[in-house]
Short mmCIF file of C-alpha atoms in Angstrom, two decimals:
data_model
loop_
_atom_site.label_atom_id
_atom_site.label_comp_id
_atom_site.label_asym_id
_atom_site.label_seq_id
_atom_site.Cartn_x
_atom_site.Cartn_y
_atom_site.Cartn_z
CA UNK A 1 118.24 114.47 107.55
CA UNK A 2 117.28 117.30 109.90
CA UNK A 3 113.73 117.63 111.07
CA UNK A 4 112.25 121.74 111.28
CA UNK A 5 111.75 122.81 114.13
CA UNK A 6 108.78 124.67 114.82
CA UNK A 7 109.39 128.18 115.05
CA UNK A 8 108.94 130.49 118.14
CA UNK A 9 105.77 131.99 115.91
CA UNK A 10 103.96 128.25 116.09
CA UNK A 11 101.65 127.85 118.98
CA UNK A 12 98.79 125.24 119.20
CA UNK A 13 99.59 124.05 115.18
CA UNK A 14 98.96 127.87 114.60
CA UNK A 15 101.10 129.70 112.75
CA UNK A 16 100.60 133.45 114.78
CA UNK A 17 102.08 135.25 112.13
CA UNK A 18 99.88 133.97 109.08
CA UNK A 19 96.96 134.26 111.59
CA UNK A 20 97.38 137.77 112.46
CA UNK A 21 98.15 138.57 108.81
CA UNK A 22 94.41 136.99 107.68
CA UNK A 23 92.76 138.80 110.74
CA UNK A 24 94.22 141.87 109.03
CA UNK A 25 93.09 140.94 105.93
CA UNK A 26 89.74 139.96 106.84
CA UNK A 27 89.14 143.26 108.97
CA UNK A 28 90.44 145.11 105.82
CA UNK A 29 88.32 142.46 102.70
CA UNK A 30 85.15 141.43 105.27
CA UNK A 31 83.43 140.51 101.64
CA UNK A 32 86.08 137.98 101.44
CA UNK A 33 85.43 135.51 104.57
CA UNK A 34 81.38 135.81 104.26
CA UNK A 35 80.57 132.27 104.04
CA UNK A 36 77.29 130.15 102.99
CA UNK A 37 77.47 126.67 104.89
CA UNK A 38 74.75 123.78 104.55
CA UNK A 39 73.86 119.74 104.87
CA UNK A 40 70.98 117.86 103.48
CA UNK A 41 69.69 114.31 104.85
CA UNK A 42 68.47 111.85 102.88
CA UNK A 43 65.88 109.90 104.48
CA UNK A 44 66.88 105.61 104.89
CA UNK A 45 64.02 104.35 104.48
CA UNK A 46 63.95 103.81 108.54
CA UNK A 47 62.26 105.81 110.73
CA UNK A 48 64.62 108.78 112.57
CA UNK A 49 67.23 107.14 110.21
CA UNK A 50 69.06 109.66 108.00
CA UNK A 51 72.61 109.79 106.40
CA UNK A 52 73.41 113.45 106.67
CA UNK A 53 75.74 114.79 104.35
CA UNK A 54 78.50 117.95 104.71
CA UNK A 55 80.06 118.84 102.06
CA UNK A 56 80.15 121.97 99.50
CA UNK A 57 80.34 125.47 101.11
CA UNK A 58 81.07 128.92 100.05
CA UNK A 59 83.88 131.25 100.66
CA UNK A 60 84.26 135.25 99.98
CA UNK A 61 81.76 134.29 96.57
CA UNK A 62 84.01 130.74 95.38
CA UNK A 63 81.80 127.28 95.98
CA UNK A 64 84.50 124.82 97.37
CA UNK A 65 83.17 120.91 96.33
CA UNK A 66 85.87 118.61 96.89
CA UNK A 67 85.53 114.63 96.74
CA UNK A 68 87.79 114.65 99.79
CA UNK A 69 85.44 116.75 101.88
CA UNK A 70 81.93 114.68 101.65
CA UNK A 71 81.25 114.02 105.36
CA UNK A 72 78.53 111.51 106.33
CA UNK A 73 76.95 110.99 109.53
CA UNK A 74 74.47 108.13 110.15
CA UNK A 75 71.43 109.76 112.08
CA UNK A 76 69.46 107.48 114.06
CA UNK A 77 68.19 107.08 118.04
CA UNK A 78 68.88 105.63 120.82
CA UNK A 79 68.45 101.13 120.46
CA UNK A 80 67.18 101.46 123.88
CA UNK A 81 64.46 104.01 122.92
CA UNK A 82 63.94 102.15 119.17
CA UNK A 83 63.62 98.65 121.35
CA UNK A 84 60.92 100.66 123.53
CA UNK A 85 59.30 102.27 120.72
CA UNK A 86 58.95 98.59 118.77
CA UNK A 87 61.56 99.02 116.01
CA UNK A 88 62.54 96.01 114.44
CA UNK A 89 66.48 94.82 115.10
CA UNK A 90 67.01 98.18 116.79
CA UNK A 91 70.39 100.06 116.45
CA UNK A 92 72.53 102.92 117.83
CA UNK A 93 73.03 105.51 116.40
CA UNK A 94 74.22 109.53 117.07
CA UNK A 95 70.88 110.68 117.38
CA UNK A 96 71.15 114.70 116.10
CA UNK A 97 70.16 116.55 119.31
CA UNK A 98 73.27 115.04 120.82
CA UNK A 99 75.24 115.67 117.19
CA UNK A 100 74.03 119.43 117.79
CA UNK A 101 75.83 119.30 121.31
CA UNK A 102 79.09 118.20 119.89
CA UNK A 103 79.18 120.72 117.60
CA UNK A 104 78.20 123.12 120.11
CA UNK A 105 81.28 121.83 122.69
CA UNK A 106 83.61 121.80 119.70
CA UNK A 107 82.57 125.13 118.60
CA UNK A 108 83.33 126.59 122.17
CA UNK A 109 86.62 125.34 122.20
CA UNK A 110 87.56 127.33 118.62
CA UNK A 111 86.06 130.21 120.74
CA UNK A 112 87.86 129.73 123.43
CA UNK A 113 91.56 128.63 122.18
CA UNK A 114 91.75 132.13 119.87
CA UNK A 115 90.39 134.15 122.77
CA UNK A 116 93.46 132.86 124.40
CA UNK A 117 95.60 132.91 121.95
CA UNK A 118 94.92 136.68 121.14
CA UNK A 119 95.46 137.70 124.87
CA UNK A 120 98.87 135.77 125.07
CA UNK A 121 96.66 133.12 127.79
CA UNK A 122 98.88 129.83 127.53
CA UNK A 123 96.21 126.53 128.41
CA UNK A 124 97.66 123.19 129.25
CA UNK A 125 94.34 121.61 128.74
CA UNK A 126 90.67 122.55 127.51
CA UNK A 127 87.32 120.88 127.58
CA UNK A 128 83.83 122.18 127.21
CA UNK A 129 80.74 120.05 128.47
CA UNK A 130 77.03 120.97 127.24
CA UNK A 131 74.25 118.89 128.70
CA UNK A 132 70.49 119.03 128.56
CA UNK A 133 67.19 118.07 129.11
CA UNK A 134 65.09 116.94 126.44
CA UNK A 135 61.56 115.84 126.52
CA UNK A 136 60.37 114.25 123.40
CA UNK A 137 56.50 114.76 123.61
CA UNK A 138 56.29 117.08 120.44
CA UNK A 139 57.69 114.83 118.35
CA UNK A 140 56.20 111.90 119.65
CA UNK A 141 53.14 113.78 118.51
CA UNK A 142 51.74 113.77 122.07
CA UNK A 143 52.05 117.56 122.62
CA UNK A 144 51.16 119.94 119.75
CA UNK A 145 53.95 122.16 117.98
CA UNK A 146 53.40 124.82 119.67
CA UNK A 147 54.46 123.30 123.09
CA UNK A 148 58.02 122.71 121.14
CA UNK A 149 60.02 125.84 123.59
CA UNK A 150 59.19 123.20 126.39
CA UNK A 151 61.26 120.20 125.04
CA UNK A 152 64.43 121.75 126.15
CA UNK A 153 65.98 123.30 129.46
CA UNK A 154 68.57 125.71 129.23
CA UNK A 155 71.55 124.51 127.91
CA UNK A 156 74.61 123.92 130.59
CA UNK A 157 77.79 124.69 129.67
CA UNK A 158 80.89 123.84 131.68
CA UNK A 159 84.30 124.78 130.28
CA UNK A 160 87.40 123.65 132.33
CA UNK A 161 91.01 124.80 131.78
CA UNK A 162 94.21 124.27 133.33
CA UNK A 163 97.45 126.15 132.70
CA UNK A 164 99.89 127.81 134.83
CA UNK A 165 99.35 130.75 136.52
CA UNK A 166 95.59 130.95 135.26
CA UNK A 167 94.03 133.33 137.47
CA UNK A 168 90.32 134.00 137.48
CA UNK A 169 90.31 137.27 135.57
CA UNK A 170 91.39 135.06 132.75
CA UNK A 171 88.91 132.40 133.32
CA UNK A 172 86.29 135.47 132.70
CA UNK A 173 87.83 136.87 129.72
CA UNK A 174 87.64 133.51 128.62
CA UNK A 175 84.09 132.86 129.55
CA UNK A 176 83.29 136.01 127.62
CA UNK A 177 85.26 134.82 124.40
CA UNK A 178 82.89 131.38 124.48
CA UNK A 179 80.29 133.96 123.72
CA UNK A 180 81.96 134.05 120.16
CA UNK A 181 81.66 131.06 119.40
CA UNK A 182 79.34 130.99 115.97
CA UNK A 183 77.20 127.98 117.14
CA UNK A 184 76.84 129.00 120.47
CA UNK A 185 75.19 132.01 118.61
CA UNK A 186 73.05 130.21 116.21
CA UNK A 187 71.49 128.38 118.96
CA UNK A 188 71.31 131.47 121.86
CA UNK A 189 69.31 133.82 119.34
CA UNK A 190 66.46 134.20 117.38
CA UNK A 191 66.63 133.09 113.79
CA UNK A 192 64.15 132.83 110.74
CA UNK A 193 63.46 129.03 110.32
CA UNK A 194 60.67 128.32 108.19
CA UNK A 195 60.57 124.52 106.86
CA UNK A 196 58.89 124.08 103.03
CA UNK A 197 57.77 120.83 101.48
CA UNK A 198 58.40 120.54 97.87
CA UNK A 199 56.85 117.72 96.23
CA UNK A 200 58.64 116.32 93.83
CA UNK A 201 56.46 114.13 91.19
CA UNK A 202 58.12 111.28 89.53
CA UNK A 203 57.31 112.21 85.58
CA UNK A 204 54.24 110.16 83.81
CA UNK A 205 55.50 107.18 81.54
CA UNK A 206 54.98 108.37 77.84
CA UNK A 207 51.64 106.38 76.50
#
């Protein structure tokens, strides 16, 4: 049996050819790769607890639900800070600050890998670092709300590459192309964010 070999088009587990051709497409059909993404939480029953949920989305105007793509994450703390706080049996858990981050780092990596790929920029190796300071006083209920700009420092970013012959002209353009990235720009700018309570009543027994 003879294994395929990946052809000279193949680069990262992208195919640059079929890549190119849906850049084209999407330049040419933009109605076609507007997207509507979401998650919803249910609550546990636990305080900070929450099993968030990814799953449906929508693409160019089709809803894609699959039973294949239902991703869970268990929300939580830190057991240090539940053990502080006086949870009962306290656990650990991604706490969703830090599950923010990730997707942040992981974002900036998509950013980063297709602003190299599209200026021929070969990497050996990529990682990006966030970290930040968080004070927790708002939601501790110490400060008020409108303190809530002063739980966070700026973000820190540190992206570090390695390939041969990187020079730092490319470590700019590349430093430029993180700016694509579509979470770093959900959390750099200024969005509408309004959070409404329905109340949903269970319905009376019939007398």
């Amino acid at each position: 049996m003879t294994t395929k070999q990946p052809t000279e088009t193949v680069r990262d587990g992208l195919d640059l050819d079929k890549f190119h051709e849906f850049v084209e497409h999407a330049t040419a059909n933009p109605d076609d790769v507007q997207m509507e993404l979401g998650a919803h939480a249910p609550y546990e029953g636990r305080l900070f607890h929450s099993l968030a949920k990814v799953d449906e989305y929508t693409l160019g105007g089709e809803q894609i639900d699959r039973e294949t793509r239902e991703y869970t994450l268990p929300l939580g703390a830190w057991k240090e800070v539940e053990e502080a706080a006086g949870f009962v049996d306290p656990t650990d858990r991604m706490e969703p600050i830090e599950v923010a981050l990730a997707a942040l780092a992981g974002c900036l990596n998509v950013a980063v890998g297709v602003t190299a790929v599209a200026n021929d920029i070969e990497l050996d190796d990529l990682e990006t670092t966030v970290r930040l300071n968080f004070d927790p006083r708002v939601v501790l209920m110490i400060h008020d709300v409108d303190r809530s700009e002063e739980a966070f420092d700026d973000i820190r970013i540190d992206i570090a590459v390695s390939g041969e012959n990187l020079s730092e002209e490319d470590a700019d353009l590349l430093a430029d192309g993180a700016k694509r990235s579509p979470v770093w720009g959900l959390m750099s700018f200024a969005h509408d964010m309004e959070p409404v309570v329905t109340v949903e009543r269970t319905p009376e027994a019939a007398p």
